[in-house]
Short mmCIF file of C-alpha atoms and ligand atoms in Angstrom, two decimals:
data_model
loop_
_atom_site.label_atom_id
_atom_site.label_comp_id
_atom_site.label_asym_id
_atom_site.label_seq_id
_atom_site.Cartn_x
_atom_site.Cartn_y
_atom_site.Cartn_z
CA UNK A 1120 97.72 122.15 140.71
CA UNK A 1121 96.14 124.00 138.23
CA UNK A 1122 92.59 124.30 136.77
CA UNK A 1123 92.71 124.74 132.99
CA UNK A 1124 89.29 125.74 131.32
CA UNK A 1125 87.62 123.26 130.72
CA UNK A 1126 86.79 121.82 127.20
CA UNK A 1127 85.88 118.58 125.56
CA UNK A 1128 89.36 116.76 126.24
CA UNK A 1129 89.65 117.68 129.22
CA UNK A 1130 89.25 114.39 131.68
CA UNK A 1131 86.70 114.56 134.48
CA UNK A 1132 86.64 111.75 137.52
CA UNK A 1133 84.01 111.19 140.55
CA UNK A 1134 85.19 112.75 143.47
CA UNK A 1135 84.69 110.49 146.28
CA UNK A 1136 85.82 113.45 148.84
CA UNK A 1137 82.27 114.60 147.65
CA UNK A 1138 79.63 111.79 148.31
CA UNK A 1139 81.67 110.05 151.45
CA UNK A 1140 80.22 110.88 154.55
CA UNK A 1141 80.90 108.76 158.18
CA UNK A 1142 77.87 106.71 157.26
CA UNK A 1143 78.10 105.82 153.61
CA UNK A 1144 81.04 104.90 151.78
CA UNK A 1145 82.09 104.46 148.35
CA UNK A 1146 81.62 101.05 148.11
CA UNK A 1147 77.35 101.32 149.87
CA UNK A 1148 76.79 103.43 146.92
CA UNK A 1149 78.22 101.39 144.35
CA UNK A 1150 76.54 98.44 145.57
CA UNK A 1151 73.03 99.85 144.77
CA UNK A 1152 74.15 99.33 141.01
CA UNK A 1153 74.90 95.75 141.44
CA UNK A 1154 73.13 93.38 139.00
CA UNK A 1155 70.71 90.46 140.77
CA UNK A 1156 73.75 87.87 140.41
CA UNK A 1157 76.75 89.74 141.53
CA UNK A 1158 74.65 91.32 144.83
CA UNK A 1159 73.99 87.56 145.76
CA UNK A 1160 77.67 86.08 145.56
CA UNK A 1161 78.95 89.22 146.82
CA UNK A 1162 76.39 89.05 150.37
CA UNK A 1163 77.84 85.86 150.70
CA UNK A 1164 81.35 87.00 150.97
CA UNK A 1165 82.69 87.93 153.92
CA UNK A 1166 84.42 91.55 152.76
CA UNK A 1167 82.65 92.99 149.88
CA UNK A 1168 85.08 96.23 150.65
CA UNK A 1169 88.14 93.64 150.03
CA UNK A 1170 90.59 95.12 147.49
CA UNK A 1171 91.48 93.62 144.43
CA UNK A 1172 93.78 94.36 141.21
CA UNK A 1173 90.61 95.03 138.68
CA UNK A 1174 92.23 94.08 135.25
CA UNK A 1175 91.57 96.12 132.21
CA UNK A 1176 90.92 93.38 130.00
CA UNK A 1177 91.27 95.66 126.84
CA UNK A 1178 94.97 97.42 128.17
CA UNK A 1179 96.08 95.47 130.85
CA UNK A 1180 96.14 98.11 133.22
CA UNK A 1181 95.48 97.21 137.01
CA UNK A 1182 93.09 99.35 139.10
CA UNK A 1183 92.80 98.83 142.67
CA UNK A 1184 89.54 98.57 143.72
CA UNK A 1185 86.92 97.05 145.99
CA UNK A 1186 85.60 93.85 145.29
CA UNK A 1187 82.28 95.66 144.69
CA UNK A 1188 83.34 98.10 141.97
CA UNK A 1189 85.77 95.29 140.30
CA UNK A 1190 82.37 93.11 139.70
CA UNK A 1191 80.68 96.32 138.83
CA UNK A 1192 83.40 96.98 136.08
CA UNK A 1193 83.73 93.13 134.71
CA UNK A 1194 79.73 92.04 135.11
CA UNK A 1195 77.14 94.63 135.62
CA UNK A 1196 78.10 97.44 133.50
CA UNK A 1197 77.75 95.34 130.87
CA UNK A 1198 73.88 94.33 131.73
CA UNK A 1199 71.54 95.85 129.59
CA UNK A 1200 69.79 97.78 132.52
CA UNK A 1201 72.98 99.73 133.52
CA UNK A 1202 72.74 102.79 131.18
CA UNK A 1203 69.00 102.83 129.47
CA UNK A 1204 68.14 105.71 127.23
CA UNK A 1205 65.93 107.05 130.07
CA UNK A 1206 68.13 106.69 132.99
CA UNK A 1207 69.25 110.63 133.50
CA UNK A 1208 72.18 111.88 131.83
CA UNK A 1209 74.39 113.09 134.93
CA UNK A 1210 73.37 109.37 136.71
CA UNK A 1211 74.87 108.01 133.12
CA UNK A 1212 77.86 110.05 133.20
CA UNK A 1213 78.44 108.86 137.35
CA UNK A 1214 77.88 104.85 136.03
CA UNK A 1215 79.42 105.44 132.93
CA UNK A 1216 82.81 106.72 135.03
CA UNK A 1217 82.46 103.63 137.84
CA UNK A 1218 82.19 101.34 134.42
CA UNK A 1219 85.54 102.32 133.61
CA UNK A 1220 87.42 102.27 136.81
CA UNK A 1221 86.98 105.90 137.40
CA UNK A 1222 90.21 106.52 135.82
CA UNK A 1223 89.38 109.44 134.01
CA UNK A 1224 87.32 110.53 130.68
CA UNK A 1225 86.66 113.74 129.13
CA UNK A 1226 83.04 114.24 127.27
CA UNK A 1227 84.00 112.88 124.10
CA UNK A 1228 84.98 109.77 125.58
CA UNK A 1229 81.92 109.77 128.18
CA UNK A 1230 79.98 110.59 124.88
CA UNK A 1231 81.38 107.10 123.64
CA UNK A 1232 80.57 105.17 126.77
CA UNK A 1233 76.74 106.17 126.22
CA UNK A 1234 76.42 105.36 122.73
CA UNK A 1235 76.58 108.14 120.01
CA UNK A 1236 73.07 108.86 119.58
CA UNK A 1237 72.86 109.90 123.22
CA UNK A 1238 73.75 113.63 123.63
CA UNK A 1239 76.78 115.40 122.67
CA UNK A 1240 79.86 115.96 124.18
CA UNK A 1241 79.45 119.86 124.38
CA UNK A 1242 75.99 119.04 125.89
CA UNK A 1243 77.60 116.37 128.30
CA UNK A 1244 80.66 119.19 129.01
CA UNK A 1245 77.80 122.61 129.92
CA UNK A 1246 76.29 119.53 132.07
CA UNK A 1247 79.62 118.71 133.60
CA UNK A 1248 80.44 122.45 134.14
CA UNK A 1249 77.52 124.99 134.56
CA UNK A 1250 75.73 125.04 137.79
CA UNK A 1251 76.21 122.59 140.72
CA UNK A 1252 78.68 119.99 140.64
CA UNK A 1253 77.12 117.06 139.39
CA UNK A 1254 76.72 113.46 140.89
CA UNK A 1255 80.50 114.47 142.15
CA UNK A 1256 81.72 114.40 138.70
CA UNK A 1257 85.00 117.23 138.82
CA UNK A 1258 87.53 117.67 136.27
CA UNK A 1259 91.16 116.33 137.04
CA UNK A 1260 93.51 118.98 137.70
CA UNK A 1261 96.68 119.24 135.72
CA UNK A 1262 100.02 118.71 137.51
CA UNK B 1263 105.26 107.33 119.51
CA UNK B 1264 103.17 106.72 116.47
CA UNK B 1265 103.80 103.03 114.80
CA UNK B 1266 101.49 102.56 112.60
CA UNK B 1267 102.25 102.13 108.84
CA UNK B 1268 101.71 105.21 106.74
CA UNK B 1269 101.76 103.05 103.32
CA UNK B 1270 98.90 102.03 104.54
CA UNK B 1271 97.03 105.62 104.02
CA UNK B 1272 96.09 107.03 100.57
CA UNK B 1273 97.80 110.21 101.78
CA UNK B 1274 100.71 108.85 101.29
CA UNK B 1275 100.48 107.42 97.81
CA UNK B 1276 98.78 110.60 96.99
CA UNK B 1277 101.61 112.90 97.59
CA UNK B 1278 104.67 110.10 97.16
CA UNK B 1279 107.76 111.73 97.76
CA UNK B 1280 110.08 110.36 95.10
CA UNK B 1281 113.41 111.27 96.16
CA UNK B 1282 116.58 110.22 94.79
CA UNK B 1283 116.60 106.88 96.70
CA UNK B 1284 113.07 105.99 94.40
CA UNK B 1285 115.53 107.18 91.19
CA UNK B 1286 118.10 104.89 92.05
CA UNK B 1287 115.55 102.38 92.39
CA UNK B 1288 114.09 102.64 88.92
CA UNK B 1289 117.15 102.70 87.26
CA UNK B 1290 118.27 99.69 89.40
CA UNK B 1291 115.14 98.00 87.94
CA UNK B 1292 115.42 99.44 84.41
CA UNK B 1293 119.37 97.91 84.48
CA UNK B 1294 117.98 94.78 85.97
CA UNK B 1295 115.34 94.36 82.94
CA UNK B 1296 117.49 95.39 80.28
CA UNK B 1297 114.89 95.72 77.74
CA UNK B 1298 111.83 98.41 77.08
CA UNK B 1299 109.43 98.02 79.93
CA UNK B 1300 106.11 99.83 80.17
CA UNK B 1301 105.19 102.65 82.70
CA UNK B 1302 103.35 100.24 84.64
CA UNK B 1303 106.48 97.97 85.36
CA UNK B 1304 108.21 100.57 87.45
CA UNK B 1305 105.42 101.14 89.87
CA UNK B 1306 106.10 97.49 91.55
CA UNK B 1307 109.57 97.75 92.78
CA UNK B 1308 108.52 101.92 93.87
CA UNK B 1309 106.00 100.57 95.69
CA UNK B 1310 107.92 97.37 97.05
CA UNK B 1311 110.63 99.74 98.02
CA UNK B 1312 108.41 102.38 100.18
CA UNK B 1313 106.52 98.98 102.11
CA UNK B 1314 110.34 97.90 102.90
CA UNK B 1315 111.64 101.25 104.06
CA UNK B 1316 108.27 101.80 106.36
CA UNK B 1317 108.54 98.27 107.36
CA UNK B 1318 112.01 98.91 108.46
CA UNK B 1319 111.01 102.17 110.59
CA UNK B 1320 108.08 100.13 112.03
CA UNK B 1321 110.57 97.16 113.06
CA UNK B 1322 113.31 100.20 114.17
CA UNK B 1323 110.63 101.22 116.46
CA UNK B 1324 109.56 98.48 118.01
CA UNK B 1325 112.88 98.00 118.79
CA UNK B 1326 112.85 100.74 121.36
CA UNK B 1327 110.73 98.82 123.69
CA UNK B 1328 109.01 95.33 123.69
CA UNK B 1329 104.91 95.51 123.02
CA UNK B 1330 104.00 94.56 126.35
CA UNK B 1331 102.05 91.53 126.66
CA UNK B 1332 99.85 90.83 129.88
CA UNK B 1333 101.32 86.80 129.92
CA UNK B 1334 104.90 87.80 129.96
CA UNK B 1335 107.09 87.98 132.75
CA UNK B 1336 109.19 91.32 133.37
CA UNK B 1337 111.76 92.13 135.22
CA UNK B 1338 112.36 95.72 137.09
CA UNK B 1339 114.52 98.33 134.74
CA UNK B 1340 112.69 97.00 130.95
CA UNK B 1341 111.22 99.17 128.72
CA UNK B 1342 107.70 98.39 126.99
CA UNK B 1343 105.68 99.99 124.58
CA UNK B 1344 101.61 100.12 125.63
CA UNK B 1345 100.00 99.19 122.40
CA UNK B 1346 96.73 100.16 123.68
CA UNK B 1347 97.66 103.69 125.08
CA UNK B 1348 98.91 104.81 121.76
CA UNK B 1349 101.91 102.97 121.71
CA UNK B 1350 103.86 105.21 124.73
CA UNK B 1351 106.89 103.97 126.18
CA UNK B 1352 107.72 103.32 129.53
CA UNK B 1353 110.08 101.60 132.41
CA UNK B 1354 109.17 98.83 134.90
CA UNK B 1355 110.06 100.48 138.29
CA UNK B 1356 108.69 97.55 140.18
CA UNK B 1357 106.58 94.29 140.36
CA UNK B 1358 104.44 93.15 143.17
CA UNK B 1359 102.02 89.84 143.65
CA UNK B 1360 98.29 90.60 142.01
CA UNK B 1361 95.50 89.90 144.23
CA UNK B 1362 91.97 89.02 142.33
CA UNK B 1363 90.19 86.02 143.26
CA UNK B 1364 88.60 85.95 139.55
CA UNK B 1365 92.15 84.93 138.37
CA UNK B 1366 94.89 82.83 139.17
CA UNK B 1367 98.11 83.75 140.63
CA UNK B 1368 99.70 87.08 138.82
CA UNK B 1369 101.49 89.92 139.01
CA UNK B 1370 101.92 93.43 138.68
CA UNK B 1371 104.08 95.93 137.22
CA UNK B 1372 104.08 99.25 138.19
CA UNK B 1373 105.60 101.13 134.55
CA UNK B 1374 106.24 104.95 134.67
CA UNK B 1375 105.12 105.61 131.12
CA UNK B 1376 106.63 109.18 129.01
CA UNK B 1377 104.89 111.70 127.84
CA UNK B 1378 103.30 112.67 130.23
CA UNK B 1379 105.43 110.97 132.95
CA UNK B 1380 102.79 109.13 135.22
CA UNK B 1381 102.97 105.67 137.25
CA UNK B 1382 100.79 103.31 136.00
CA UNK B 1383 100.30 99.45 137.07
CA UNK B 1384 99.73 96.81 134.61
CA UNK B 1385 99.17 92.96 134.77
CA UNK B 1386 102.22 90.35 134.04
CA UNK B 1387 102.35 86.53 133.99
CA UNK B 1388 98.57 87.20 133.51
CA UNK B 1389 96.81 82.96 133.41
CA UNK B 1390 93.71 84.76 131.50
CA UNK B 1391 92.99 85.26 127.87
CA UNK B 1392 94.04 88.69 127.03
CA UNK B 1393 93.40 90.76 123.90
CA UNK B 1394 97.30 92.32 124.11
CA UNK B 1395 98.59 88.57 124.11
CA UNK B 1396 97.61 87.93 120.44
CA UNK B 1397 101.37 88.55 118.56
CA UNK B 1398 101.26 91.02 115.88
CA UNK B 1399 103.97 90.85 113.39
CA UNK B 1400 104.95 93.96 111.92
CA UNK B 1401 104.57 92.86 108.55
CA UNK B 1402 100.73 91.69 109.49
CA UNK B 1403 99.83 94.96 109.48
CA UNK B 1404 101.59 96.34 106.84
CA UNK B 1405 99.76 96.19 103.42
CA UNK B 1406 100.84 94.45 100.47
CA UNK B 1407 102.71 95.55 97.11
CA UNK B 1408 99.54 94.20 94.65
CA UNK B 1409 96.78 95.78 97.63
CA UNK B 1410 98.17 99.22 97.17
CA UNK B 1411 99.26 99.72 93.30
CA UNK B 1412 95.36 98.48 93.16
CA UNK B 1413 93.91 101.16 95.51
CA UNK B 1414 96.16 104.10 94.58
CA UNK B 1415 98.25 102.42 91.55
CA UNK B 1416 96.18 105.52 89.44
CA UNK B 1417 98.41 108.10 91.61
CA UNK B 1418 101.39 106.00 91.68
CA UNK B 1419 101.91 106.23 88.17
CA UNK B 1420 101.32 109.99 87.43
CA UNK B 1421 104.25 110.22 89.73
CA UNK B 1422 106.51 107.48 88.65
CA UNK B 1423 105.95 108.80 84.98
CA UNK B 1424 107.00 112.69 86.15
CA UNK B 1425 109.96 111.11 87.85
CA UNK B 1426 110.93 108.65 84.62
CA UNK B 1427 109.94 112.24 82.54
CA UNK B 1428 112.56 114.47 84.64
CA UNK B 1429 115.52 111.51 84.55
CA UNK B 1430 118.15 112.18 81.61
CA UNK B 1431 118.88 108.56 82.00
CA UNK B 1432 115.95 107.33 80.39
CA UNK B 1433 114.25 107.39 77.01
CA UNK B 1434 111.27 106.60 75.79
CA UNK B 1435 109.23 105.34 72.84
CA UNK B 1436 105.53 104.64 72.85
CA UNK B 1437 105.00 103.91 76.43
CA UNK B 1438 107.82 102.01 77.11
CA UNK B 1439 110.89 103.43 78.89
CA UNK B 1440 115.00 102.68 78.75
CA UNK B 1441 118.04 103.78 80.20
CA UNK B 1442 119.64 105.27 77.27
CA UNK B 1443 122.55 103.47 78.37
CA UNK B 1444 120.80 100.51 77.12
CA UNK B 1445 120.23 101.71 73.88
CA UNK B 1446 121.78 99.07 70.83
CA UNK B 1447 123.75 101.60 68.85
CA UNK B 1448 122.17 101.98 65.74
CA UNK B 1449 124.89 103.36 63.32
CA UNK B 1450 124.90 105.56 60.42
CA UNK B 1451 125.26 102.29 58.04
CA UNK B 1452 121.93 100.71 60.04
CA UNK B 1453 119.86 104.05 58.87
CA UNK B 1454 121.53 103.73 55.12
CA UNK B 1455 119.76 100.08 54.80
CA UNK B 1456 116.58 101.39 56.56
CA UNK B 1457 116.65 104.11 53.72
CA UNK B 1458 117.67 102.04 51.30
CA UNK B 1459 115.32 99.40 52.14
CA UNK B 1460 112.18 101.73 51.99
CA UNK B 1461 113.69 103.81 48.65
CA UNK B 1462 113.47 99.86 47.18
CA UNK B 1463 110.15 99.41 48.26
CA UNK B 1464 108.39 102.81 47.45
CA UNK B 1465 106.82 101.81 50.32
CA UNK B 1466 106.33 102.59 54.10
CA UNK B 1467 108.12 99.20 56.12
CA UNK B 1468 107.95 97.87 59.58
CA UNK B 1469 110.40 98.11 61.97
CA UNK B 1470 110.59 93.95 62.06
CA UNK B 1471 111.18 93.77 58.61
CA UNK B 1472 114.35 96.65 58.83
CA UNK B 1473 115.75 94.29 61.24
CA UNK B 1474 116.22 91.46 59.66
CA UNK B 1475 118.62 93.21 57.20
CA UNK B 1476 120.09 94.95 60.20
CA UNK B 1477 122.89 93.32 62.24
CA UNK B 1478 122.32 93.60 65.80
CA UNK B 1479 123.88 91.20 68.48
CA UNK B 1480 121.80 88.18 67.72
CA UNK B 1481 121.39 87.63 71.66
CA UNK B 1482 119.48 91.32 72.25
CA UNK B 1483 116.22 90.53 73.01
CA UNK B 1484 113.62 91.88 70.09
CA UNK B 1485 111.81 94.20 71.77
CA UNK B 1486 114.97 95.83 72.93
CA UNK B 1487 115.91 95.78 68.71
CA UNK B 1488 112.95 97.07 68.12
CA UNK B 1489 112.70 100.07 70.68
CA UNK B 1490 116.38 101.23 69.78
CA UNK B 1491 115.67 100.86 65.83
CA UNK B 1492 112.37 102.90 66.29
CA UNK B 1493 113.92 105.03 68.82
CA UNK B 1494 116.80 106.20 66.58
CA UNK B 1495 114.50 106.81 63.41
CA UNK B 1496 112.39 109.15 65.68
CA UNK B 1497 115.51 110.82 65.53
CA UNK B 1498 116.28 110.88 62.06
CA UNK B 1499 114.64 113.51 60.01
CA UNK B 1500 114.90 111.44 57.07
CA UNK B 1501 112.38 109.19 58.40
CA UNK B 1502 108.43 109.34 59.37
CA UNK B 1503 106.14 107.48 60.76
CA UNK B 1504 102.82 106.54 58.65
CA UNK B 1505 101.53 103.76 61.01
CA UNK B 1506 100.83 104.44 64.90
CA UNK B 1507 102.95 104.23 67.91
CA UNK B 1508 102.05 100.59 68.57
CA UNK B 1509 102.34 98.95 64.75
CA UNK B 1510 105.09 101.87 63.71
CA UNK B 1511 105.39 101.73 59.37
CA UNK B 1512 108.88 103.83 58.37
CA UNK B 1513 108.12 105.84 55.36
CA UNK B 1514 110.52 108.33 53.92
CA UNK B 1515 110.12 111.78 53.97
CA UNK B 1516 111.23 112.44 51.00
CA UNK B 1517 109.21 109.74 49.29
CA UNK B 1518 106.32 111.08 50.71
CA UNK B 1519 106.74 114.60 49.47
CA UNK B 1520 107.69 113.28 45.99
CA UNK B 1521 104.31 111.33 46.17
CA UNK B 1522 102.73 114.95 47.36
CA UNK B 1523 104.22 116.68 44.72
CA UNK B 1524 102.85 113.68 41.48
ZN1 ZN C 744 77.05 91.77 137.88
#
């Protein structure tokens, strides 16, 4: 696997490996970003870490996820209080990512995801990049 | 692959190639019209020519692989092409029940797309409303004859005149153009009346009024007796023109220096 130098195309994903830990899984920290609604059907099912085929309703791609992040996705990213213009940009960049699947986006497509008049993608990339890794956020290595 | 339709990108029109194919075609039209036909009549079938030929790649294309739809059913070995990932190709390597309590039943096809090579998983026999499902006809997309000569007609025509210009086949007279095949033969006899006609006179005469002495096949249409009887006393030094290039007036040359000369 290689590491290319980074740019603005190159795609970046949350590392779980990063924030996991024996007492806190993926799934406990995505459920902090659950709107009102979804947190109250989903504490009534039995298995919020159930997996489920989350549907891409704009490609039709299938992404297997929890039951947690698949609500996350289809409801709650889209509630106004998700991304706000103050919420900080590396905790936008981390929901951002979860609100599309964590597949994979490089800065100009992150860029998108916020809404152009937020930042830049060169800012969003020196964030990504320079210093400590941010909210887990790593580039994907090339095969 | 990219399969969307260049004639629909001033680009295109911009820089039209006109090759021999778009030669052929005008002097298919101009043999089709048989008379004089103005610049302007020549852009349509260019234009309706270059929609069909990019229609035909577009369709050619498609051909490759279905557009994948997520309310189809699939079956392991078919190829698809992934409208929304930029049209790539790719092969169903296998198919496997979908579990999501938000839906009904469904499944899902795992598709190892080109370029890069990478497994991905899509929905099939998907019960939900789905953007992808909406059939797009080629054609749909691709724009129509009268939409472009009206956006980039203006380029269309420098280039169809520069092709008409450069083709020994065709001749032309105020505006309008002719395959000089075409051309009613307008003999030495036909110019003796025309001279004669105007020595009678003293007078400059229009081209209507040299025809009716003149015997052309009565079934030629007029404008084509016209053009070739104007067209042939371009030729002529004997002759001039004293009227414009729409309402010509046949004058002799030699009348006209006599009257120079009194
Ligand atoms: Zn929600």
């Amino acid at each position: 696997m290689l590491y290319l130098r980074a740019d603005v195309n190159t795609e970046f994903q949350i590392d779980w490996s990063k924030i996991e830990r024996p007492d806190l899984n993926r799934t406990q920290v995505m459920e902090e970003y659950l709107c009102a609604s979804c947190r109250e059907e989903l504490e009534k099912h039995p298995d919020s870490q159930e997996m489920v085929d989350g549907v891409d309703m704009v490609t039709g791609e299938v992404h297997r996820v929890s039951l947690v992040h698949e609500h996350l996705v289809i409801c709650c990213s889209a509630q106004p209080d998700y991304i706000t213009p103050t919420t900080p940009l590396s905790t936008a960049l981390f929901r951002a990512l979860l609100a599309t699947w964590n597949h994979r986006l490089t800065p100009l497509e992150l860029q998108k995801q916020l809404g152009v008049r937020r930042s830049n993608p060169e800012a969003i990339l020196r964030l990504l990049t320079r210093g400590p890794v941010r909210e887990s956020i790593i580039p994907v290595p090339t095969a | 692959m990219d399969t969307t339709y260049k004639t629909n990108s001033a680009a295109y029109w911009e820089n039209l190639p006109l090759d021999e194919t778009d030669q052929d075609q005008l002097y298919a039209f101009a043999l089709s019209e048989g008379k004089p036909c103005h610049l302007d009549k020549f852009v349509h079938p260019i234009v309706e020519a270059h929609c069909q030929r990019e229609l035909e790649r577009i369709v050619a294309l498609q051909k490759e692989g279905l557009p994948y739809q997520p309310a189809e059913s699939y079956s392991v070995g078919q190829d698809l092409r992934f409208a929304a990932l930029g049209h790539r190709l790719g092969t169903i390597k296998s198919i496997r029940k979908g579990h999501n309590p938000r839906f009904g039943p469904f499944t899902v096809i795992a598709v190892e797309l080109e370029s890069p090579t990478e497994l991905r998983e899509f929905v099939s026999d998907f019960p939900a409303a789905h953007a992808l499902n909406l059939p797009v006809a080629p054609e749909d997309k691709a724009p129509k004859v009268d939409t472009v000569i009206q956006l980039y007609g203006q380029y269309i025509r420098e280039q169809v005149a520069e092709a008409l210009l450069s083709n020994q086949e065709f001749v032309s007279y105020n505006g309008l153009w002719l395959l000089k095949d075409l051309l009613l033969e307008v003999h030495v006899g036909h110019l003796n009346i025309a001279e004669a006609m105007i020595d009678v006179a003293g007078a400059p005469i229009a081209p209507e009024e040299l025809l009716a002495e003149m015997d052309f096949p009565e079934d030629a249409d007029p404008s084509l007796q016209a053009f070739s009887l104007n067209y042939a006393l371009t030729q002529d030094a004997r002759f001039s023109n004293t009227g414009t290039d729409e309402k010509p007036l046949w004058h002799l040359v030699r009348l006209l220096q006599e009257g120079e000369n009194t």
